[in-house]
Amino acid sequence: MKNIMIAQSGGPTAAINTSLAGLLDAAFESDQVGEVYGGIHGIQGIIEGNVISLTERLKGKKDKLDKLYYTPDMYLRTCRYKLKKPEDDSTDYEKVLETFKKYDIDIFLYIGGNDSMDTVARMSEFVKARGEDIKVVGVPKTVDNDLVEIDHTPGFGSAAKYVATSVREIMLDTCIYPYANVAIVEIMGRDAGWLTAAASLSAPDGCSARPLVYLPESAFDEDKFIEKVNEGIKSHGYVVVAVSEGIRDKDGNYISASETKLDKFGHPQLSGTGSVLVSLVKERIGCKVRGIELATAQRSAGHCASATDLAESFKLGQNACRYALEGKTGVMACLKRTSNKPYETEFSAADVLNIANKVKGVPAEWIDEENAFVTQEMIDYLTPLIQGETEVTYKNGLPDYLFEEV
Amino acid sequence: MKNIMIAQSGGPTAAINTSLAGLLDAAFESDQVGEVYGGIHGIQGIIEGNVISLTERLKGKKDKLDKLYYTPDMYLRTCRYKLKKPEDDSTDYEKVLETFKKYDIDIFLYIGGNDSMDTVARMSEFVKARGEDIKVVGVPKTVDNDLVEIDHTPGFGSAAKYVATSVREIMLDTCIYPYANVAIVEIMGRDAGWLTAAASLSAPDGCSARPLVYLPESAFDEDKFIEKVNEGIKSHGYVVVAVSEGIRDKDGNYISASETKLDKFGHPQLSGTGSVLVSLVKERIGCKVRGIELATAQRSAGHCASATDLAESFKLGQNACRYALEGKTGVMACLKRTSNKPYETEFSAADVLNIANKVKGVPAEWIDEENAFVTQEMIDYLTPLIQGETEVTYKNGLPDYLFEEV
């Protein structure tokens, strides 16, 4: 019988617990699996020995597992902890191995994004080098949709559905005034504009206006921006702008540069891009303008999750567990799109070394820079991912999410 | 046969089109009604003669009327236009009357908040004084819930449901880190804390933490606030703060005072209250803290509307039309709560002179200042209003809202 350790890492999504539910589904169903443990706060918790029994908490508890499926954020909590190279300092790796030995772990399943896949790669190499028969498999997640190899990441479709829905509602909220009115919506996405691109789906039927869409993959030009906003005001009286937090000018400087700080991984932490554009419109056009930051809602809005996203996230979880049980290691559960219309996908395992620390941006040919929009290819890519509404159980008027203290 | 003019005014809600759908339902059903017109951009549009035929656009169009029921914001667009006292300057009134005569209007139905009820009162008095047999009836709406006479306002229940849902999702998003983490959620409400109070419903089952709730009706004390946040960090490791944009210190100064501007009605326009608290936590506690402004989503989130709110908003619309057809004028469609458990209401017409320009704040005895929370009375008051989920039709993964150019 094989014992399993699961942990979650990085920023939350609406689908990361769905993948956990998928992992648990496959693990609890399998007659090869003994105990299933959860590391609290990702790899950092495993280093510190912060472990709970998921078998005890969740096995056979259909009611809880059903809720876990649609509960956003992270049942096992998170960390943002970067392992050093083992050749430089192997202390953390030794501690992880100690925890694994304590619980007699045969399989380690890690749900996370780019940085977490780096952890999967390193842990998998480390245990192999130490001659330990421990399989390490990753499950992808990130609202940024910036992982390579996989067609799109779990959590992205739900975030995209929330962004497209919200920007549609913001359009309805912005078009109603008897004077020029501009709304600037700042959307997550440091280096990749996928989530911002979802705003291209927002215009409701019957509406001749569409949002202006600015992605970090395309150099931001202040004059052209003001020109587009003026054009929109002239033709419709209102303009909604969807802008990625990470937009840069032609020299690569962040538009929100004055407020740039680096996070622990050396990534710039941006905020205020929307405010900069609000000030620009105020100064150069002088009309009414409002800044809206979609903030954490875009990654945590379980009440608005994409059914397609959650179904895929669940299956990727199931698959990851099965890959590990089949003896695979150093891989990530992956999916490829084989057809757009009808939407069809194929699931497989991908070598995590091809994924860790790489970033997939929006291809230049999917950006319609001239019109501050995206091309039909992008719309065809995005549309299937937001299909279907998730059946969330409501209790007393609110989504009945699974919450447990740890 | 009586001709009807309808218009909408003030800030949007998720239920203001639902009331329009109710008005139209009663009007299209009645054999006393001839043509139904819509004034575009509220009273300002009627002054300018900006009128469309709602009979042509919507009568017998079940598909459109069904969508209108759940479409947020304002089909007829809006204005924020304050009529002068007719004794000072009657120009606007004369122009309104001119438009009414042009379309042979017998009934004017105005959907709006506090300021709009002032317009209803004044227009009703003006036409009476001029000996015109035109009935003027108001339909309430405002996410602020600050109208007197009525138990709660259309649009409030949906906004409260959105706030409670979002703050629940923010709690799940905030509790996951292995270090102290604070989220400050800024919620609409200039003078009345009703909407912020809805965050008191947010803690999910199984969660021992609850949000700290700060309303404008209670003096904000910086030291006590920091003490409560520190307490929350000590006991749970994270704190979510729900704060009304309009909080003031004991001397009545807005916490966001440095950024206060006045709008056209002389109301202070606030923003940045959340940012002020974020800075406070950074400076005095030094932990991770994030500011989240729920912004327009709280009033426009049709995808998350309360079924109870929409049903009541529809009925208030129907009633307003019927009151006018019965010959009432200078009244607002009203509802009183007769029982909390089970939730029961009674509908009636209220004299608009008792409503216009008055504000209903949260009663002091419903605020638990000591614990930065609300009392059980407030929870019992709020709970029925967010019950039920609205069946929104989705098309291509997004809410299929009714949008028409005007």
Tab-separated table of N, CA, C and O in Angstrom, chain B residues 11-114:
chain	number	residue	atom	x	y	z
B	11	GLY	N	-27.772	56.183	-9.073
B	11	GLY	CA	-26.794	55.113	-9.297
B	11	GLY	C	-27.480	53.800	-9.607
B	11	GLY	O	-28.598	53.564	-9.171
B	12	PRO	N	-26.819	52.937	-10.382
B	12	PRO	CA	-27.429	51.669	-10.763
B	12	PRO	C	-27.544	50.674	-9.609
B	12	PRO	O	-26.882	50.816	-8.580
B	13	THR	N	-28.409	49.697	-9.811
B	13	THR	CA	-28.498	48.537	-8.921
B	13	THR	C	-28.765	47.314	-9.798
B	13	THR	O	-29.026	47.453	-10.994
B	14	ALA	N	-28.751	46.149	-9.171
B	14	ALA	CA	-29.067	44.928	-9.915
B	14	ALA	C	-30.573	44.766	-10.090
B	14	ALA	O	-31.018	43.864	-10.803
B	15	ALA	N	-31.375	45.621	-9.436
B	15	ALA	CA	-32.833	45.403	-9.402
B	15	ALA	C	-33.631	46.519	-10.064
B	15	ALA	O	-34.849	46.427	-10.157
B	16	ILE	N	-32.992	47.552	-10.537
B	16	ILE	CA	-33.733	48.709	-11.043
B	16	ILE	C	-34.425	48.387	-12.370
B	16	ILE	O	-35.530	48.865	-12.642
B	17	ASN	N	-33.812	47.511	-13.177
B	17	ASN	CA	-34.495	47.054	-14.386
B	17	ASN	C	-35.610	46.065	-14.047
B	17	ASN	O	-36.561	45.914	-14.816
B	18	THR	N	-35.468	45.377	-12.927
B	18	THR	CA	-36.515	44.451	-12.489
B	18	THR	C	-37.775	45.241	-12.158
B	18	THR	O	-38.888	44.826	-12.494
B	19	SER	N	-37.606	46.391	-11.489
B	19	SER	CA	-38.754	47.257	-11.215
B	19	SER	C	-39.347	47.789	-12.511
B	19	SER	O	-40.570	47.888	-12.654
B	20	LEU	N	-38.475	48.109	-13.469
B	20	LEU	CA	-38.969	48.541	-14.788
B	20	LEU	C	-39.791	47.414	-15.416
B	20	LEU	O	-40.889	47.659	-15.954
B	21	ALA	N	-39.280	46.190	-15.317
B	21	ALA	CA	-40.023	45.039	-15.858
B	21	ALA	C	-41.378	44.910	-15.159
B	21	ALA	O	-42.390	44.582	-15.801
B	22	GLY	N	-41.406	45.177	-13.850
B	22	GLY	CA	-42.675	45.123	-13.100
B	22	GLY	C	-43.652	46.202	-13.551
B	22	GLY	O	-44.847	45.944	-13.748
B	23	LEU	N	-43.147	47.420	-13.714
B	23	LEU	CA	-43.978	48.526	-14.224
B	23	LEU	C	-44.571	48.154	-15.574
B	23	LEU	O	-45.768	48.333	-15.821
B	24	LEU	N	-43.697	47.641	-16.448
B	24	LEU	CA	-44.145	47.305	-17.805
B	24	LEU	C	-45.150	46.160	-17.773
B	24	LEU	O	-46.135	46.158	-18.523
B	25	ASP	N	-44.912	45.201	-16.892
B	25	ASP	CA	-45.841	44.083	-16.765
B	25	ASP	C	-47.238	44.588	-16.434
B	25	ASP	O	-48.217	44.230	-17.094
B	26	ALA	N	-47.318	45.461	-15.408
B	26	ALA	CA	-48.625	46.004	-15.008
B	26	ALA	C	-49.210	46.882	-16.113
B	26	ALA	O	-50.424	46.826	-16.390
B	27	ALA	N	-48.370	47.667	-16.769
B	27	ALA	CA	-48.853	48.585	-17.807
B	27	ALA	C	-49.355	47.816	-19.029
B	27	ALA	O	-50.442	48.097	-19.548
B	28	PHE	N	-48.559	46.838	-19.470
B	28	PHE	CA	-48.936	46.087	-20.679
B	28	PHE	C	-50.163	45.201	-20.423
B	28	PHE	O	-50.911	44.883	-21.341
B	29	GLU	N	-50.356	44.801	-19.164
B	29	GLU	CA	-51.507	43.961	-18.796
B	29	GLU	C	-52.798	44.767	-18.717
B	29	GLU	O	-53.894	44.221	-18.864
B	30	SER	N	-52.668	46.065	-18.391
B	30	SER	CA	-53.851	46.865	-18.074
B	30	SER	C	-54.583	47.328	-19.336
B	30	SER	O	-53.957	47.760	-20.306
B	31	ASP	N	-55.915	47.256	-19.291
B	31	ASP	CA	-56.673	47.744	-20.455
B	31	ASP	C	-56.937	49.249	-20.352
B	31	ASP	O	-57.577	49.843	-21.215
B	32	GLN	N	-56.402	49.878	-19.260
B	32	GLN	CA	-56.523	51.336	-19.142
B	32	GLN	C	-55.336	52.069	-19.768
B	32	GLN	O	-55.333	53.293	-19.841
B	33	VAL	N	-54.310	51.286	-20.130
B	33	VAL	CA	-53.067	51.935	-20.557
B	33	VAL	C	-52.961	51.976	-22.081
B	33	VAL	O	-53.212	50.970	-22.760
B	34	GLY	N	-52.596	53.144	-22.596
B	34	GLY	CA	-52.355	53.301	-24.026
B	34	GLY	C	-50.892	53.073	-24.343
B	34	GLY	O	-50.406	51.942	-24.285
B	35	GLU	N	-50.157	54.145	-24.567
B	35	GLU	CA	-48.748	54.037	-24.924
B	35	GLU	C	-47.865	54.139	-23.675
B	35	GLU	O	-48.180	54.881	-22.750
B	36	VAL	N	-46.765	53.410	-23.726
B	36	VAL	CA	-45.772	53.519	-22.649
B	36	VAL	C	-44.465	54.039	-23.251
B	36	VAL	O	-43.934	53.462	-24.205
B	37	TYR	N	-43.995	55.141	-22.714
B	37	TYR	CA	-42.766	55.773	-23.195
B	37	TYR	C	-41.661	55.685	-22.143
B	37	TYR	O	-41.937	55.574	-20.939
B	38	GLY	N	-40.453	55.759	-22.605
B	38	GLY	CA	-39.314	55.819	-21.698
B	38	GLY	C	-38.550	57.110	-21.903
B	38	GLY	O	-38.231	57.465	-23.045
B	39	GLY	N	-38.286	57.805	-20.830
B	39	GLY	CA	-37.406	58.975	-20.897
B	39	GLY	C	-35.979	58.478	-20.728
B	39	GLY	O	-35.687	57.746	-19.789
B	40	ILE	N	-35.106	58.872	-21.655
B	40	ILE	CA	-33.710	58.409	-21.589
B	40	ILE	C	-32.900	59.413	-20.765
B	40	ILE	O	-32.977	60.610	-21.012
B	41	HIS	N	-32.117	58.893	-19.818
B	41	HIS	CA	-31.345	59.725	-18.882
B	41	HIS	C	-32.258	60.494	-17.929
B	41	HIS	O	-32.064	61.699	-17.698
B	42	GLY	N	-33.235	59.805	-17.388
B	42	GLY	CA	-34.032	60.348	-16.293
B	42	GLY	C	-34.710	61.657	-16.623
B	42	GLY	O	-35.060	61.931	-17.779
B	43	ILE	N	-34.879	62.465	-15.600
B	43	ILE	CA	-35.613	63.720	-15.756
B	43	ILE	C	-34.878	64.652	-16.723
B	43	ILE	O	-35.502	65.423	-17.462
B	44	GLN	N	-33.550	64.511	-16.760
B	44	GLN	CA	-32.759	65.342	-17.682
B	44	GLN	C	-33.139	65.061	-19.133
B	44	GLN	O	-33.305	65.985	-19.938
B	45	GLY	N	-33.339	63.773	-19.443
B	45	GLY	CA	-33.739	63.399	-20.800
B	45	GLY	C	-35.141	63.868	-21.118
B	45	GLY	O	-35.443	64.239	-22.260
B	46	ILE	N	-36.015	63.851	-20.119
B	46	ILE	CA	-37.393	64.295	-20.348
B	46	ILE	C	-37.404	65.807	-20.605
B	46	ILE	O	-38.117	66.294	-21.484
B	47	ILE	N	-36.582	66.524	-19.861
B	47	ILE	CA	-36.427	67.964	-20.107
B	47	ILE	C	-35.986	68.205	-21.551
B	47	ILE	O	-36.492	69.079	-22.246
B	48	GLU	N	-35.047	67.342	-22.000
B	48	GLU	CA	-34.492	67.528	-23.346
B	48	GLU	C	-35.331	66.860	-24.436
B	48	GLU	O	-34.975	66.899	-25.616
B	49	GLY	N	-36.403	66.170	-24.027
B	49	GLY	CA	-37.266	65.514	-25.016
B	49	GLY	C	-36.705	64.228	-25.583
B	49	GLY	O	-37.079	63.770	-26.657
B	50	ASN	N	-35.798	63.602	-24.823
B	50	ASN	CA	-35.163	62.353	-25.261
B	50	ASN	C	-36.025	61.162	-24.831
B	50	ASN	O	-35.895	60.649	-23.723
B	51	VAL	N	-36.902	60.742	-25.722
B	51	VAL	CA	-37.957	59.778	-25.359
B	51	VAL	C	-38.007	58.641	-26.377
B	51	VAL	O	-37.830	58.866	-27.575
B	52	ILE	N	-38.213	57.409	-25.899
B	52	ILE	CA	-38.420	56.262	-26.800
B	52	ILE	C	-39.759	55.613	-26.486
B	52	ILE	O	-40.322	55.823	-25.399
B	53	SER	N	-40.259	54.812	-27.400
B	53	SER	CA	-41.501	54.078	-27.142
B	53	SER	C	-41.167	52.705	-26.565
B	53	SER	O	-40.555	51.864	-27.239
B	54	LEU	N	-41.579	52.482	-25.336
B	54	LEU	CA	-41.364	51.170	-24.719
B	54	LEU	C	-42.402	50.177	-25.236
B	54	LEU	O	-42.140	48.969	-25.261
B	55	THR	N	-43.554	50.674	-25.617
B	55	THR	CA	-44.567	49.800	-26.218
B	55	THR	C	-43.983	49.126	-27.455
B	55	THR	O	-44.036	47.900	-27.603
B	56	GLU	N	-43.382	49.927	-28.330
B	56	GLU	CA	-42.797	49.371	-29.555
B	56	GLU	C	-41.657	48.405	-29.268
B	56	GLU	O	-41.541	47.355	-29.873
B	57	ARG	N	-40.806	48.815	-28.348
B	57	ARG	CA	-39.607	48.012	-28.105
B	57	ARG	C	-39.881	46.722	-27.344
B	57	ARG	O	-39.234	45.713	-27.583
B	58	LEU	N	-40.808	46.781	-26.394
B	58	LEU	CA	-40.878	45.667	-25.436
B	58	LEU	C	-42.237	44.990	-25.294
B	58	LEU	O	-42.307	43.879	-24.775
B	59	LYS	N	-43.322	45.610	-25.761
B	59	LYS	CA	-44.640	44.993	-25.535
B	59	LYS	C	-44.747	43.673	-26.301
B	59	LYS	O	-44.466	43.610	-27.502
B	60	GLY	N	-45.115	42.640	-25.576
B	60	GLY	CA	-45.282	41.320	-26.190
B	60	GLY	C	-43.974	40.602	-26.458
B	60	GLY	O	-43.962	39.477	-26.957
B	61	LYS	N	-42.844	41.232	-26.100
B	61	LYS	CA	-41.529	40.604	-26.340
B	61	LYS	C	-41.091	39.875	-25.074
B	61	LYS	O	-40.249	40.362	-24.319
B	62	LYS	N	-41.661	38.701	-24.849
B	62	LYS	CA	-41.409	37.964	-23.618
B	62	LYS	C	-39.913	37.718	-23.395
B	62	LYS	O	-39.399	37.856	-22.280
B	63	ASP	N	-39.227	37.367	-24.451
B	63	ASP	CA	-37.800	37.061	-24.352
B	63	ASP	C	-37.025	38.264	-23.783
B	63	ASP	O	-36.208	38.127	-22.863
B	64	LYS	N	-37.320	39.441	-24.314
B	64	LYS	CA	-36.628	40.648	-23.839
B	64	LYS	C	-37.031	41.002	-22.414
B	64	LYS	O	-36.203	41.413	-21.600
B	65	LEU	N	-38.330	40.870	-22.122
B	65	LEU	CA	-38.799	41.213	-20.770
B	65	LEU	C	-38.221	40.257	-19.722
B	65	LEU	O	-37.885	40.680	-18.609
B	66	ASP	N	-38.079	38.981	-20.106
B	66	ASP	CA	-37.460	38.015	-19.185
B	66	ASP	C	-36.010	38.410	-18.894
B	66	ASP	O	-35.543	38.309	-17.763
B	67	LYS	N	-35.311	38.850	-19.923
B	67	LYS	CA	-33.911	39.265	-19.721
B	67	LYS	C	-33.846	40.555	-18.903
B	67	LYS	O	-32.967	40.720	-18.071
B	68	LEU	N	-34.773	41.480	-19.197
B	68	LEU	CA	-34.781	42.759	-18.479
B	68	LEU	C	-34.892	42.517	-16.972
B	68	LEU	O	-34.280	43.229	-16.168
B	69	TYR	N	-35.649	41.466	-16.614
B	69	TYR	CA	-35.890	41.143	-15.198
B	69	TYR	C	-34.570	40.993	-14.433
B	69	TYR	O	-34.446	41.448	-13.307
B	70	TYR	N	-33.598	40.335	-15.048
B	70	TYR	CA	-32.349	40.059	-14.312
B	70	TYR	C	-31.155	40.887	-14.807
B	70	TYR	O	-30.032	40.696	-14.329
B	71	THR	N	-31.387	41.789	-15.755
B	71	THR	CA	-30.276	42.609	-16.265
B	71	THR	C	-29.980	43.760	-15.301
B	71	THR	O	-30.880	44.540	-14.991
B	72	PRO	N	-28.744	43.865	-14.815
B	72	PRO	CA	-28.432	44.949	-13.876
B	72	PRO	C	-28.346	46.298	-14.589
B	72	PRO	O	-28.409	46.367	-15.811
B	73	ASP	N	-28.173	47.338	-13.801
B	73	ASP	CA	-28.005	48.696	-14.318
B	73	ASP	C	-29.287	49.202	-14.969
B	73	ASP	O	-30.352	48.764	-14.579
B	74	MET	N	-29.190	50.103	-15.912
B	74	MET	CA	-30.368	50.878	-16.264
B	74	MET	C	-30.645	50.912	-17.754
B	74	MET	O	-29.968	51.611	-18.512
B	75	TYR	N	-31.688	50.172	-18.124
B	75	TYR	CA	-32.096	50.088	-19.522
B	75	TYR	C	-32.354	51.484	-20.083
B	75	TYR	O	-32.020	51.767	-21.230
B	76	LEU	N	-32.964	52.360	-19.263
B	76	LEU	CA	-33.317	53.707	-19.725
B	76	LEU	C	-32.218	54.736	-19.422
B	76	LEU	O	-32.451	55.944	-19.543
B	77	ARG	N	-31.046	54.234	-18.984
B	77	ARG	CA	-29.935	55.123	-18.638
B	77	ARG	C	-30.318	56.024	-17.447
B	77	ARG	O	-31.408	55.909	-16.901
B	78	THR	N	-29.389	56.870	-17.068
B	78	THR	CA	-29.609	57.609	-15.827
B	78	THR	C	-29.174	59.070	-15.928
B	78	THR	O	-28.617	59.513	-16.936
B	79	CYS	N	-29.433	59.796	-14.874
B	79	CYS	CA	-28.874	61.144	-14.728
B	79	CYS	C	-28.703	61.397	-13.234
B	79	CYS	O	-29.180	60.636	-12.406
B	80	ARG	N	-27.966	62.414	-12.919
B	80	ARG	CA	-27.946	62.942	-11.551
B	80	ARG	C	-28.229	64.429	-11.705
B	80	ARG	O	-27.330	65.237	-11.822
B	81	TYR	N	-29.494	64.733	-11.769
B	81	TYR	CA	-29.907	66.082	-12.121
B	81	TYR	C	-30.870	66.561	-11.047
B	81	TYR	O	-31.908	65.949	-10.807
B	82	LYS	N	-30.521	67.639	-10.384
B	82	LYS	CA	-31.364	68.131	-9.293
B	82	LYS	C	-32.216	69.287	-9.806
B	82	LYS	O	-31.687	70.284	-10.301
B	83	LEU	N	-33.539	69.113	-9.692
B	83	LEU	CA	-34.446	70.200	-10.076
B	83	LEU	C	-34.324	71.329	-9.061
B	83	LEU	O	-34.252	71.097	-7.860
B	84	LYS	N	-34.316	72.562	-9.567
B	84	LYS	CA	-34.352	73.708	-8.657
B	84	LYS	C	-35.749	73.790	-8.051
B	84	LYS	O	-36.689	73.166	-8.539
B	85	LYS	N	-35.896	74.583	-6.992
B	85	LYS	CA	-37.250	74.811	-6.468
B	85	LYS	C	-38.054	75.549	-7.531
B	85	LYS	O	-37.551	76.549	-8.092
B	86	PRO	N	-39.286	75.121	-7.824
B	86	PRO	CA	-40.042	75.761	-8.909
B	86	PRO	C	-40.252	77.255	-8.665
B	86	PRO	O	-40.304	78.037	-9.620
B	87	GLU	N	-40.316	77.646	-7.379
B	87	GLU	CA	-40.505	79.081	-7.099
B	87	GLU	C	-39.240	79.885	-7.446
B	87	GLU	O	-39.319	81.078	-7.721
B	88	ASP	N	-38.096	79.251	-7.439
B	88	ASP	CA	-36.860	79.944	-7.821
B	88	ASP	C	-36.685	79.960	-9.344
B	88	ASP	O	-36.265	80.956	-9.923
B	89	ASP	N	-36.931	78.796	-9.964
B	89	ASP	CA	-36.739	78.693	-11.414
B	89	ASP	C	-37.576	77.531	-11.926
B	89	ASP	O	-37.281	76.369	-11.652
B	90	SER	N	-38.607	77.829	-12.681
B	90	SER	CA	-39.513	76.764	-13.113
B	90	SER	C	-39.228	76.293	-14.545
B	90	SER	O	-39.978	75.490	-15.098
B	91	THR	N	-38.118	76.759	-15.126
B	91	THR	CA	-37.802	76.408	-16.523
B	91	THR	C	-37.859	74.901	-16.769
B	91	THR	O	-38.498	74.430	-17.711
B	92	ASP	N	-37.141	74.135	-15.929
B	92	ASP	CA	-37.081	72.682	-16.118
B	92	ASP	C	-38.476	72.063	-16.049
B	92	ASP	O	-38.808	71.162	-16.818
B	93	TYR	N	-39.271	72.541	-15.101
B	93	TYR	CA	-40.622	71.995	-14.914
B	93	TYR	C	-41.477	72.235	-16.149
B	93	TYR	O	-42.231	71.368	-16.588
B	94	GLU	N	-41.329	73.423	-16.701
B	94	GLU	CA	-42.093	73.755	-17.911
B	94	GLU	C	-41.683	72.832	-19.058
B	94	GLU	O	-42.518	72.366	-19.829
B	95	LYS	N	-40.392	72.573	-19.137
B	95	LYS	CA	-39.905	71.712	-20.223
B	95	LYS	C	-40.394	70.272	-20.045
B	95	LYS	O	-40.740	69.596	-21.016
B	96	VAL	N	-40.404	69.817	-18.810
B	96	VAL	CA	-40.926	68.470	-18.541
B	96	VAL	C	-42.390	68.412	-18.965
B	96	VAL	O	-42.825	67.481	-19.657
B	97	LEU	N	-43.134	69.432	-18.583
B	97	LEU	CA	-44.557	69.478	-18.898
B	97	LEU	C	-44.774	69.497	-20.413
B	97	LEU	O	-45.683	68.852	-20.940
B	98	GLU	N	-43.890	70.222	-21.088
B	98	GLU	CA	-43.949	70.277	-22.551
B	98	GLU	C	-43.799	68.873	-23.154
B	98	GLU	O	-44.556	68.458	-24.036
B	99	THR	N	-42.805	68.142	-22.658
B	99	THR	CA	-42.612	66.758	-23.132
B	99	THR	C	-43.836	65.906	-22.780
B	99	THR	O	-44.307	65.121	-23.605
B	100	PHE	N	-44.338	66.046	-21.577
B	100	PHE	CA	-45.528	65.283	-21.172
B	100	PHE	C	-46.689	65.577	-22.125
B	100	PHE	O	-47.414	64.679	-22.542
B	101	LYS	N	-46.864	66.838	-22.460
B	101	LYS	CA	-47.988	67.210	-23.340
B	101	LYS	C	-47.777	66.641	-24.735
B	101	LYS	O	-48.709	66.169	-25.376
B	102	LYS	N	-46.527	66.722	-25.189
B	102	LYS	CA	-46.219	66.209	-26.531
B	102	LYS	C	-46.647	64.741	-26.660
B	102	LYS	O	-47.148	64.315	-27.682
B	103	TYR	N	-46.409	63.973	-25.585
B	103	TYR	CA	-46.724	62.540	-25.635
B	103	TYR	C	-48.049	62.233	-24.928
B	103	TYR	O	-48.370	61.083	-24.697
B	104	ASP	N	-48.764	63.268	-24.550
B	104	ASP	CA	-50.083	63.108	-23.942
B	104	ASP	C	-50.013	62.189	-22.703
B	104	ASP	O	-50.767	61.224	-22.573
B	105	ILE	N	-49.075	62.525	-21.833
B	105	ILE	CA	-48.770	61.678	-20.675
B	105	ILE	C	-49.771	61.913	-19.530
B	105	ILE	O	-50.046	63.055	-19.167
B	106	ASP	N	-50.274	60.795	-18.988
B	106	ASP	CA	-51.178	60.854	-17.837
B	106	ASP	C	-50.491	60.399	-16.553
B	106	ASP	O	-50.939	60.713	-15.457
B	107	ILE	N	-49.453	59.605	-16.747
B	107	ILE	CA	-48.787	59.012	-15.583
B	107	ILE	C	-47.275	59.084	-15.775
B	107	ILE	O	-46.763	58.717	-16.840
B	108	PHE	N	-46.594	59.565	-14.752
B	108	PHE	CA	-45.124	59.590	-14.780
B	108	PHE	C	-44.604	58.719	-13.638
B	108	PHE	O	-44.920	58.969	-12.475
B	109	LEU	N	-43.844	57.701	-14.011
B	109	LEU	CA	-43.318	56.760	-13.022
B	109	LEU	C	-41.800	56.897	-12.992
B	109	LEU	O	-41.130	56.732	-14.028
B	110	TYR	N	-41.267	57.185	-11.822
B	110	TYR	CA	-39.837	57.489	-11.718
B	110	TYR	C	-39.182	56.520	-10.742
B	110	TYR	O	-39.546	56.467	-9.564
B	111	ILE	N	-38.203	55.762	-11.250
B	111	ILE	CA	-37.496	54.792	-10.403
B	111	ILE	C	-36.193	55.427	-9.934
B	111	ILE	O	-35.366	55.818	-10.759
B	112	GLY	N	-36.016	55.524	-8.630
B	112	GLY	CA	-34.778	56.123	-8.157
B	112	GLY	C	-34.665	56.116	-6.644
B	112	GLY	O	-35.489	55.528	-5.935
B	113	GLY	N	-33.635	56.802	-6.161
B	113	GLY	CA	-33.370	56.841	-4.721
B	113	GLY	C	-33.867	58.128	-4.099
B	113	GLY	O	-34.843	58.736	-4.540
B	114	ASN	N	-33.154	58.502	-3.089
B	114	ASN	CA	-33.458	59.681	-2.302
B	114	ASN	C	-33.689	60.955	-3.119
B	114	ASN	O	-34.719	61.616	-3.004
